[in-house]
Coordinates of C-alpha atoms and ligand atoms in Angstrom, one line a residue:
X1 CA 19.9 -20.8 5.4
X2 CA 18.6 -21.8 8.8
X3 CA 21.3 -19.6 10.6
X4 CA 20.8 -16.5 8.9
X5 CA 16.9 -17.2 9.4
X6 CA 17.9 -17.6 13.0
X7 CA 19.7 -14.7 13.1
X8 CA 16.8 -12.4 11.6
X9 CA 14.4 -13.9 13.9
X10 CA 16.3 -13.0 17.0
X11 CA 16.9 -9.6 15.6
X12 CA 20.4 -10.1 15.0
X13 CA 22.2 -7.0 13.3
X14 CA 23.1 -5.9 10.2
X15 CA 26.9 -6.3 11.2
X16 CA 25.9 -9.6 12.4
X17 CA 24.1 -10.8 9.4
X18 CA 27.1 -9.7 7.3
X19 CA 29.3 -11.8 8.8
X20 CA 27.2 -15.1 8.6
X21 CA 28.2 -17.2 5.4
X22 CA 26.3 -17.4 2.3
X23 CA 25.1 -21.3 2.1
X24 CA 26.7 -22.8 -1.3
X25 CA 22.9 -24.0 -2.2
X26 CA 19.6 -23.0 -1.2
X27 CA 16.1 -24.3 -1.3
X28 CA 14.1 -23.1 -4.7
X29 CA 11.2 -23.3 -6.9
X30 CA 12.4 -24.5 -10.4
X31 CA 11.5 -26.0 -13.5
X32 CA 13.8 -28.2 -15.6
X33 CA 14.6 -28.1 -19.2
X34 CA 14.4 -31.6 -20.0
X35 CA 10.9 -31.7 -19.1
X36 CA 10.2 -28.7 -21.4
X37 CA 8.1 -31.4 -23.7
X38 CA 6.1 -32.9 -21.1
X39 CA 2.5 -31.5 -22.1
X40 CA 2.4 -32.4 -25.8
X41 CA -1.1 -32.6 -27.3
X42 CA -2.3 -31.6 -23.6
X43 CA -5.0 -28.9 -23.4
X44 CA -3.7 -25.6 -21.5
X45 CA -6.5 -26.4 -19.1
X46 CA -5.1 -29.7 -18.1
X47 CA -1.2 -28.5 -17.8
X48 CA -0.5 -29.6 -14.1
X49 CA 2.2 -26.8 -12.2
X50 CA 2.2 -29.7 -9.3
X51 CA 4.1 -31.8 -12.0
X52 CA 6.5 -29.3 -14.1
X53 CA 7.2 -27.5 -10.2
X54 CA 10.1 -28.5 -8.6
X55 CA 11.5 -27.9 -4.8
X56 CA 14.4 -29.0 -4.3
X57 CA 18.4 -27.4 -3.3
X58 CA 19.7 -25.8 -6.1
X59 CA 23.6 -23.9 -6.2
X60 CA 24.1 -20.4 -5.0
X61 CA 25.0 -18.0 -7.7
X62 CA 28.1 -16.0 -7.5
X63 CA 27.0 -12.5 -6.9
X64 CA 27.5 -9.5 -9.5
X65 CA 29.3 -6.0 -8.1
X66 CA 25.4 -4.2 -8.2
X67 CA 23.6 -6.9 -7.1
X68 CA 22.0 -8.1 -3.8
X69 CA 21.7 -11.4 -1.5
X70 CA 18.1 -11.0 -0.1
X71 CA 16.8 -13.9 2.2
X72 CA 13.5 -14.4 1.4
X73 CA 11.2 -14.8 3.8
X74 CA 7.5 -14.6 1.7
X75 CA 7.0 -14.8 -1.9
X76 CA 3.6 -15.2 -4.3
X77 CA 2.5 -16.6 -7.1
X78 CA 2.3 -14.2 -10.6
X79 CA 0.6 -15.6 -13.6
X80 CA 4.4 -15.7 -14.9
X81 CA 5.0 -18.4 -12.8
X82 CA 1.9 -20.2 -14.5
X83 CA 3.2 -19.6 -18.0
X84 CA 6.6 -20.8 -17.2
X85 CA 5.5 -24.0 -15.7
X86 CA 3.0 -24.8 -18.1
X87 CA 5.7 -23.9 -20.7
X88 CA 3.1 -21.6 -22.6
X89 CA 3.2 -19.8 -25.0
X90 CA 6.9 -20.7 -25.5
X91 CA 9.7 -22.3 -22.1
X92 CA 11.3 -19.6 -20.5
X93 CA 15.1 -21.3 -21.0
X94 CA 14.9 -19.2 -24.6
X95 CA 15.1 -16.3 -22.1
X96 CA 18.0 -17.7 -19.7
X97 CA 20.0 -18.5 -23.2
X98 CA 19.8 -15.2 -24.6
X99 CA 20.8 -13.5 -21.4
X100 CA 23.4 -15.8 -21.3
X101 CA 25.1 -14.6 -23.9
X102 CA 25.4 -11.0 -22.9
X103 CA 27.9 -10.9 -20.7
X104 CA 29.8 -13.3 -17.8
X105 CA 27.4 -12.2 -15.1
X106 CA 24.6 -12.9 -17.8
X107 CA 25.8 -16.3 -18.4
X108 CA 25.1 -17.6 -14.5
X109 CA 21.4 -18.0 -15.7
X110 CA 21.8 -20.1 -18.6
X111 CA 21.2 -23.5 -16.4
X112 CA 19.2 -26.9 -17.1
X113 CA 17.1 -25.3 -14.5
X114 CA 15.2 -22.0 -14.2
X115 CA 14.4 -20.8 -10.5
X116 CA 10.9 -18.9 -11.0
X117 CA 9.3 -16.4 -8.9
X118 CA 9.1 -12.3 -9.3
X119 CA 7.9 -11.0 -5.9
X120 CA 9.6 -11.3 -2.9
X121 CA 9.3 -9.8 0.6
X122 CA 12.9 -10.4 2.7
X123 CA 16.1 -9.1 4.4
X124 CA 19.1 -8.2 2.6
X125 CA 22.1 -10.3 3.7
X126 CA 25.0 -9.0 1.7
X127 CA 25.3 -6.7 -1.0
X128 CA 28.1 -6.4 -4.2
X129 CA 31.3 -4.2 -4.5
X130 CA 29.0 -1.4 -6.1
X131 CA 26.0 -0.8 -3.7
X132 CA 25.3 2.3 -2.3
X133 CA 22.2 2.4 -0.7
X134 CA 21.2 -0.7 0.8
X135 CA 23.1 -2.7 3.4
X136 CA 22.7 -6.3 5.3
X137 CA 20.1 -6.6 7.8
X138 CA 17.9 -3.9 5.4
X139 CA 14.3 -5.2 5.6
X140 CA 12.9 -5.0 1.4
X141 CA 10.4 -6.0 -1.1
X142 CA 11.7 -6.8 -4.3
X143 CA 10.5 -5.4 -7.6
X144 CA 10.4 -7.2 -10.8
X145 CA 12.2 -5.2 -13.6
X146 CA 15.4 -5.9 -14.4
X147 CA 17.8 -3.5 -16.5
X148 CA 20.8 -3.0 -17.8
X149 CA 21.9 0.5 -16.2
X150 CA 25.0 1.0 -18.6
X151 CA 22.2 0.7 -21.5
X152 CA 21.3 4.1 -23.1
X153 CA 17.6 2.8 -24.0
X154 CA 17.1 2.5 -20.6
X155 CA 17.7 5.7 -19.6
X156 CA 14.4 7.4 -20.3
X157 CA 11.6 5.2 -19.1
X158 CA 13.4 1.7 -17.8
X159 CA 10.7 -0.2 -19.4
X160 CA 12.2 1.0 -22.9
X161 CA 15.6 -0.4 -22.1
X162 CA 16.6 -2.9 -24.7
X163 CA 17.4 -5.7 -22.4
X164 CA 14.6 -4.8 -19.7
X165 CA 13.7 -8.3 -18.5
X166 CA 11.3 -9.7 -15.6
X167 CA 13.1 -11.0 -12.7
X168 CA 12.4 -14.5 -12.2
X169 CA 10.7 -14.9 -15.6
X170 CA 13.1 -13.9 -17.7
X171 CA 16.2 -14.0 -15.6
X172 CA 17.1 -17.0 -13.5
X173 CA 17.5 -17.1 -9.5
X174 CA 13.7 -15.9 -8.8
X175 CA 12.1 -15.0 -5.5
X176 CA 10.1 -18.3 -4.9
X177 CA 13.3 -19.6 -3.1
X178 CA 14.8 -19.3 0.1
X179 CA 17.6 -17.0 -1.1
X180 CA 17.0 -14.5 -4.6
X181 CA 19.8 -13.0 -6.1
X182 CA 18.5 -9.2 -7.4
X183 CA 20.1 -6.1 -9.1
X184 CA 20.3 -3.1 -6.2
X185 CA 17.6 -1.0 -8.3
X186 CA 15.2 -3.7 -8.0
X187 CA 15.1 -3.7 -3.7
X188 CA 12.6 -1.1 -2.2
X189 CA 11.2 -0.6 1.9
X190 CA 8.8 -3.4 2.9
X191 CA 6.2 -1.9 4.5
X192 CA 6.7 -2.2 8.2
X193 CA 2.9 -2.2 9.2
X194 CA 3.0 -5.7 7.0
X195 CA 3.4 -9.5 7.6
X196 CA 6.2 -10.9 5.4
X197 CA 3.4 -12.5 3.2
X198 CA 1.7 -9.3 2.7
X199 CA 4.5 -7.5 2.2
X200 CA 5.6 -10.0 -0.8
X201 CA 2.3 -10.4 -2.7
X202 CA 1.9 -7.1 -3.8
X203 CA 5.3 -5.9 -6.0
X204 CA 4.6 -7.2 -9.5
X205 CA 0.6 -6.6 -9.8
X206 CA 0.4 -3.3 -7.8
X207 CA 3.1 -1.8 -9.6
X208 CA 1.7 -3.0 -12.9
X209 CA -1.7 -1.1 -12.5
X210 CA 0.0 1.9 -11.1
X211 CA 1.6 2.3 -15.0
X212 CA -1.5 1.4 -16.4
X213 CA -4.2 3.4 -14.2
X214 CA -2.0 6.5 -12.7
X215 CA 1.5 6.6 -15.0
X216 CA 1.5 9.4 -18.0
X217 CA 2.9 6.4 -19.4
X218 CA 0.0 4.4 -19.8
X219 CA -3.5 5.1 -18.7
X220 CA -3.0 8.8 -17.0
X221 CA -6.4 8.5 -15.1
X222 CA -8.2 11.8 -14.6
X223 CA -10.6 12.5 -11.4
X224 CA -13.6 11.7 -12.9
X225 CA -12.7 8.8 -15.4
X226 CA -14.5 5.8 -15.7
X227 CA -12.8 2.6 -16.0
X228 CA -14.0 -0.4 -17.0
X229 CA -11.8 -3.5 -15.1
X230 CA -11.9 -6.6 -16.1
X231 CA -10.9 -9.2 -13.9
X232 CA -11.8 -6.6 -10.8
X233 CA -10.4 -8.7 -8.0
X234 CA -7.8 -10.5 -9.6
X235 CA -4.2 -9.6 -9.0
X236 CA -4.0 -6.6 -11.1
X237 CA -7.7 -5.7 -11.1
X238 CA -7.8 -6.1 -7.5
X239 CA -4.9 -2.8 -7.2
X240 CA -6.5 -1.2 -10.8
X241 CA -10.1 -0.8 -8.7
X242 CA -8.2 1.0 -5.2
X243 CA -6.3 3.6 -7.9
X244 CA -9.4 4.1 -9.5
X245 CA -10.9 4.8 -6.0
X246 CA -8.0 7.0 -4.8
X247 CA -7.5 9.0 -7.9
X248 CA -11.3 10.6 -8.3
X249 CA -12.7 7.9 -10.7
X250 CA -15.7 5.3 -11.3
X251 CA -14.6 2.0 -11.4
X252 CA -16.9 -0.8 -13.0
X253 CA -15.5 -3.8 -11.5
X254 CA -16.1 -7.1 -14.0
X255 CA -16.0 -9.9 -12.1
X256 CA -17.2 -14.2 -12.9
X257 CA -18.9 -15.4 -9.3
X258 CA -22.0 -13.3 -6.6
X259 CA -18.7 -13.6 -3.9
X260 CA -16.2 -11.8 -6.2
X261 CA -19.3 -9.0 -6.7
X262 CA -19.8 -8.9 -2.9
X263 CA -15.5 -8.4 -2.5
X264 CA -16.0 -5.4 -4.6
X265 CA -18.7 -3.8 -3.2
X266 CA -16.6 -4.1 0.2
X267 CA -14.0 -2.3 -1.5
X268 CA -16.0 0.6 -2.6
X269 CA -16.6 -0.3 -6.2
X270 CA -20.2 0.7 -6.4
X271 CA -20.6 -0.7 -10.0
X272 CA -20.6 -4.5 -10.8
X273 CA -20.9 -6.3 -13.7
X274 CA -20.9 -10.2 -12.9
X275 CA -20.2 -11.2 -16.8
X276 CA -20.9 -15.2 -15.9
X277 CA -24.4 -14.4 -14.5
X278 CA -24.7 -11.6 -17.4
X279 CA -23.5 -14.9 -20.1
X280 CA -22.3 -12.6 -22.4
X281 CA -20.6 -14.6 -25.3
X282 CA -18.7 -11.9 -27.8
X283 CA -17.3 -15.2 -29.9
X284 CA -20.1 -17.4 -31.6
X285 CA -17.8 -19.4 -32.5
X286 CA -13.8 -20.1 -32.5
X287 CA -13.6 -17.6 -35.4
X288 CA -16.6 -15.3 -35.3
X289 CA -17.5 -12.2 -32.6
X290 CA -21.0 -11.3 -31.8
X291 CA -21.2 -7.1 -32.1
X292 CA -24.8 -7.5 -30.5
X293 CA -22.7 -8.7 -27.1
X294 CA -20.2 -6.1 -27.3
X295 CA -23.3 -3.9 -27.3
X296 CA -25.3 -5.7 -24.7
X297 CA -21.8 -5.2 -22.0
X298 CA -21.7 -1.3 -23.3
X299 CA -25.6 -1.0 -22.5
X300 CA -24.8 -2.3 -18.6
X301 CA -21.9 -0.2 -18.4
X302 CA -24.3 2.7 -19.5
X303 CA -27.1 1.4 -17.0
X304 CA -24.8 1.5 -14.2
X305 CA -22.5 4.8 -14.5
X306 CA -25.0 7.0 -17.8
X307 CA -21.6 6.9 -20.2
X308 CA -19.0 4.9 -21.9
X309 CA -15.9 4.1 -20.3
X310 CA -12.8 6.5 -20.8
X311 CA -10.8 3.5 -19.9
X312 CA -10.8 0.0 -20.3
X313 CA -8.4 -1.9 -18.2
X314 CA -7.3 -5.3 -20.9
X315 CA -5.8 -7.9 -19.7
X316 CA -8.2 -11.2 -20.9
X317 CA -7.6 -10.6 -24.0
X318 CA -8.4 -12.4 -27.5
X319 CA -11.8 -13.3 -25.4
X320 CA -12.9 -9.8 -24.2
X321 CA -10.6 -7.2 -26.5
X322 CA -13.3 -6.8 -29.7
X323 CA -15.9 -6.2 -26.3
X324 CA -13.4 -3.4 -24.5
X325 CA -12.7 -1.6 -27.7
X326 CA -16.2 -1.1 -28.7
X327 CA -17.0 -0.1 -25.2
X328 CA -14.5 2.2 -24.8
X329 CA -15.9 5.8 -24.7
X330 CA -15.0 8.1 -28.3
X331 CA -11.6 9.4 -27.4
X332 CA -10.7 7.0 -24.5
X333 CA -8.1 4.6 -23.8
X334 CA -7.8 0.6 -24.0
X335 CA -4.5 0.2 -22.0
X336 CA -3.6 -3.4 -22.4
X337 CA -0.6 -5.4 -20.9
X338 CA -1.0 -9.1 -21.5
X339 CA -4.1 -12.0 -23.5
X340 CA -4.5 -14.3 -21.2
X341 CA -7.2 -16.4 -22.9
X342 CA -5.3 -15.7 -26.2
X343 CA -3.1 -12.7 -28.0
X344 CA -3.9 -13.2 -31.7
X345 CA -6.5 -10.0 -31.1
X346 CA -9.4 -9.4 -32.8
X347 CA -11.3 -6.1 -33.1
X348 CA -13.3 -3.8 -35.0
X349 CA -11.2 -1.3 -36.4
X350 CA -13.9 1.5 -37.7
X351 CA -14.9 1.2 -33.4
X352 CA -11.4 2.7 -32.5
X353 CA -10.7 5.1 -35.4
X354 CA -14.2 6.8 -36.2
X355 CA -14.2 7.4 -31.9
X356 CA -10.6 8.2 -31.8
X357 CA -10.3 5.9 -29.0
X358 CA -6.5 4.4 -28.6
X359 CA -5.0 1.2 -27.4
X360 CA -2.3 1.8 -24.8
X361 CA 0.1 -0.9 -24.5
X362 CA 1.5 -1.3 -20.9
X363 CA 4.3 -4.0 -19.2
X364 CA 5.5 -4.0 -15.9
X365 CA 6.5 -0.3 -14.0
X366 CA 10.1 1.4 -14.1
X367 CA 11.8 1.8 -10.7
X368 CA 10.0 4.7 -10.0
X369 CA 6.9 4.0 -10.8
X370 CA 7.4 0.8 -8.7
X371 CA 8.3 3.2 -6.0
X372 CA 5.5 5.0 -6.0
X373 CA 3.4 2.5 -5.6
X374 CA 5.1 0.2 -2.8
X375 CA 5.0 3.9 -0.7
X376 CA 1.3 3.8 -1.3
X377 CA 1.5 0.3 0.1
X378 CA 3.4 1.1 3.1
X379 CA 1.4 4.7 3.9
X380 CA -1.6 2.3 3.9
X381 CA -3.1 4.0 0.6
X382 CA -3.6 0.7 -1.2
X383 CA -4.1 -2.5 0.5
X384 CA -2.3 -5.9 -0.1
X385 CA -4.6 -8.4 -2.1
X386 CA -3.5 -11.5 -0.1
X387 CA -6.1 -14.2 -0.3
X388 CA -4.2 -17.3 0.9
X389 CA -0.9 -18.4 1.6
X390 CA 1.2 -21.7 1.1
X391 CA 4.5 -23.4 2.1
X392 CA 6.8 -23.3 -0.7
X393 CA 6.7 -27.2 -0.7
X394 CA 2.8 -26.4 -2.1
X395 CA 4.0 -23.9 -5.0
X396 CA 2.8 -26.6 -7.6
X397 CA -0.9 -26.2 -6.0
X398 CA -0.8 -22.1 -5.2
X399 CA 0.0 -22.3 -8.9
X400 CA -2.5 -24.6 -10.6
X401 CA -5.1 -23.0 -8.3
X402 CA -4.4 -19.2 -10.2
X403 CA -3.8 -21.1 -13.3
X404 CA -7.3 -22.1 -12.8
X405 CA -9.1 -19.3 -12.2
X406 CA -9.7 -20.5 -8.2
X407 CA -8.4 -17.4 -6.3
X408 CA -9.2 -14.2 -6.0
X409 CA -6.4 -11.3 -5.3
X410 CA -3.1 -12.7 -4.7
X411 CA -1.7 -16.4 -3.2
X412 CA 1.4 -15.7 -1.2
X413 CA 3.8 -18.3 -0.1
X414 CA 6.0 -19.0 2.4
X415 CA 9.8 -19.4 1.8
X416 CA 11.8 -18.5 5.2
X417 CA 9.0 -17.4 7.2
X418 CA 7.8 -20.5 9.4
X419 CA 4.6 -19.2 9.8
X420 CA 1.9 -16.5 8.9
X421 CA 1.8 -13.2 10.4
X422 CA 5.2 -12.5 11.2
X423 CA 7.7 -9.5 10.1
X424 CA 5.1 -6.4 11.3
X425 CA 7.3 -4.0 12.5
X426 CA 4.8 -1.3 12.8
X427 CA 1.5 -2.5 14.7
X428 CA 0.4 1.0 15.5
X429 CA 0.2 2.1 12.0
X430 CA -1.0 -1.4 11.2
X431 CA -4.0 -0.4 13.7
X432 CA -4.8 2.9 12.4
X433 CA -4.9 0.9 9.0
X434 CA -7.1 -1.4 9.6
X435 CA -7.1 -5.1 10.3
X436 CA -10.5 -5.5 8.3
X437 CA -8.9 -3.2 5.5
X438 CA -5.5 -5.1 5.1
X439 CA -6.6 -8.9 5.5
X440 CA -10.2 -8.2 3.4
X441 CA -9.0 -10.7 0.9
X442 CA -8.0 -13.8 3.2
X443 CA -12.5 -13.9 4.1
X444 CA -12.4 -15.7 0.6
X445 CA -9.2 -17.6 0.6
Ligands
NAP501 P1 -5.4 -13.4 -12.0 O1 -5.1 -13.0 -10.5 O2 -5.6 -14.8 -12.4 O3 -6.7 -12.5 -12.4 C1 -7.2 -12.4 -13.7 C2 -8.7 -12.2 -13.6 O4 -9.1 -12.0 -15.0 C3 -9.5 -13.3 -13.1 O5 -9.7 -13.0 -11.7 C4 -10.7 -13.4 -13.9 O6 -11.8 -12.7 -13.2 C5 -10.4 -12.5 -15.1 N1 -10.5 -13.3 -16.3 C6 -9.8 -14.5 -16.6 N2 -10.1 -14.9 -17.8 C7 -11.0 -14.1 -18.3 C8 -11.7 -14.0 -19.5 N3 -11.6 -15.0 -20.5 N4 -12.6 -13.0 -19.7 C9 -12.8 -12.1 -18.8 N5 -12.1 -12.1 -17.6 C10 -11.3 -13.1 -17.4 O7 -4.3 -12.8 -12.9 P2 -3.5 -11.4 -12.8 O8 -2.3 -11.5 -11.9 O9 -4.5 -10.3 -12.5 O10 -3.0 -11.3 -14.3 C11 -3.9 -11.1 -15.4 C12 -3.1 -11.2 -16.7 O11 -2.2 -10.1 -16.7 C13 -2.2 -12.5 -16.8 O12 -2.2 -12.9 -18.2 C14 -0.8 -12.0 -16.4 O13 0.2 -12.7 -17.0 C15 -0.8 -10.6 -16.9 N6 0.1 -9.6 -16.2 C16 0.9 -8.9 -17.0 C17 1.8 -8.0 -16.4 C18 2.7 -7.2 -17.2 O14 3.5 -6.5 -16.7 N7 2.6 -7.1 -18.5 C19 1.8 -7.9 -15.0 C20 0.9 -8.6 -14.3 C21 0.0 -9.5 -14.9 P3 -13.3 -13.1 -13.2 O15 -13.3 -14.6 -13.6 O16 -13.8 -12.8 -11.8 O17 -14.0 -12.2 -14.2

């Protein structure tokens, strides 16, 4: 891999590039799947990434006719990447098995060994038999959804496509590596006023609240909505408050810590709810919920904006879902798309049919949606949420630290890249941007 990063870093072309050989291993992020047991009878809490998070050389794939060789030059860490390593709620090698039986290109990712990692920021280095519209030396961010093209079901919205799967979650050969292998219709611009990290960190999350705050397929935000976000500058909350912002609504930005409020406020979210210093406890106790706190969160809500949110952006989960139901203003929307603190939900069922209110279930983006958004990205219309970075030797620790709740936005890492801030192509634009717009996140990394 060094002489292909050589050759990008002296701006070698993408004749050049072609031409260079594709190593027969590369450096990589993995887990293994004889250490699958290894947290028995431990608390999720005290499940160490550094320990289940390997770096080390593993084989290069062969390479499908529509698929794509990107060196990768930044990557991040999803919460993906924390479930797989903390082998919660169930290993990912289920997922490499059962797309190993589909076919002989689906059978390269059933290994002892499952290369994580869904975003990536590189430069295509060769491409398969069947790709049309991207060549070596192209410079891309990667998205995460992976489909079948020659499936019907995915024909409509990809997302609905019977074999959809997330890249480097569900599929093997993810992007926290020095080399990814990815299907052509995952590969999109990288925004050329971006550093490679930048450019990396923002694929999976931005996309994802793009479906569930713009998309008709998911929260269709009116100007004018209010949206209650938990989780405001976290990875998706962090991209759900700037399309609030940019499409004509209130955001209420939920948030655990006085610097997370502060972030918001930067970013233009006028209402804050800090939920530790409010101490609102909607469970009594491991099996009971406490209506009086749901009420207590609906009064703020109502103190800050005069109304009930139309939309409640759900991602905590079994902890906060009775609360965002209740909350949710007669007729609006509760668009969910994961439970991170649990998903056997619990909620009061007269609260959502008496006020007509609906639960919108939401995963991932389809190509186009995924579009969308990275060309927000790169016309400087959303900013990137990067709040640190680290070598891909420290993946263990970029992951335990989002595993615990110690990060705010999005923790990039560095795979090929020897250092921060390189790969802007377009200072100019960068400058009319704004330094203090793009980088607001690293003042608390
Ligand atoms: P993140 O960067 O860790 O942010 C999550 C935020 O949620 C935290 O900043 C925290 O904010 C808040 N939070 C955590 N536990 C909470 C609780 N019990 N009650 C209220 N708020 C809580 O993670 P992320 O990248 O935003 O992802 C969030 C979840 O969405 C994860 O489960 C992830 O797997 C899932 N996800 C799903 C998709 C999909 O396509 N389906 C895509 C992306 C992410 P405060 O402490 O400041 O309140």
């Amino acid at each position: 891999m060094q002489q292909i990063l050589e050759a990008i870093q002296s701006g070698a072309s993408g004749d050049d590039l072609a031409h260079l050989p594709i190593p027969e291993s590369y450096r990589a992020a993995f887990v293994k799947k004889d250490e699958t047991d290894m947290w028995e009878g431990v608390p999720s809490a005290d499940k160490d990434p550094r320990k289940s998070l390997h770096v080390a050389e593993v084989a290069t794939p062969e390479l499908a006719p529509d698929e794509a060789y990107v060196a990768v030059m930044a990557s991040a860490i999803n919460f993906n990447t924390v479930w797989t390593s903390i082998f919660e709620p169930l290993p990912t090698f289920g997922f490499l098995s059962r797309l190993g039986k589909e076919s002989r290109w689906g059978a390269r990712h059933d290994l002892p060994y499952h290369v994580v990692g869904s975003d990536a920021a590189g430069v295509v280095v060769k491409v398969g038999s069947a790709v049309r519209n991207w060549k070596p030396g192209d410079r891309v961010t990667v998205h995460c959804n992976s489909v079948d093209d020659q499936d019907p079901s995915a024909h409509d919205d990809s997302m609905l496509g019977a074999n959809q799967r997330i890249w480097g979650f569900e599929t093997n050969f993810g992007g926290l590596a020095d080399l990814t292998v990815v299907k052509a219709n995952q590969l999109m611009p990288k925004p050329a006023h971006l550093s490679w990290e930048e450019a990396a960190c923002n694929a999976l999350c931005n996309s994802t609240s793009y479906r569930m705050i713009v998309s008709k397929h998911a929260g269709a935000m009116k100007q004018g909505d209010a949206v209650l976000i938990w989780g405001a500058t976290g990875g998706i909350g962090g991209y759900a408050v700037q399309y609030v912002l940019n499409g004509g609504g209130t955001p209420v930005g939920v948030v655990s810590s006085p610097e997370r409020a502060e972030l918001l406020r930067e970013m233009g979210c006028e209402h804050v709810i800090d939920r530790k210093a409010n101490g609102y406890k909607f469970w009594s106790d491991e099996h009971t919920q406490d209506e009086s706190e749901w009420r207590r969160l609906g009064k703020d809500v109502r103190s800050l904006i005069g109304r009930d949110p139309d939309i409640v952006f759900e991602h905590p989960g079994r902890s906060t879902f009775g609360a965002s139901v209740f909350v949710a203003a007669r007729g609006g929307k509760i668009v969910t798309c994961a439970a991170t603190s649990g998903y056997m939900i619990e909620y009061d069922n007269r609260h959502l049919w008496m006020k007509l209110k609906s639960i919108v279930s939401s995963h991932f983006a389809n190509y186009q949606e995924a579009w969308n958004a990275n060309r927000l990205v790169a016309e400087g219309k959303i900013q990137p949420l990067l709040s640190r970075v680290h070598p891909l030797t420290e993946v263990g620790e970029a992951a335990l630290a989002v595993h615990h709740n110690e990060t705010e936005g999005k923790v990039g890492v560095l795979c090929l890249a020897p250092s921060e801030g390189l790969g802007i192509d377009d200072p100019a634009f960068r400058e009319q941007v704004g330094e203090d717009k793009i980088t607001r996140f690293r003042r608390l990394g």
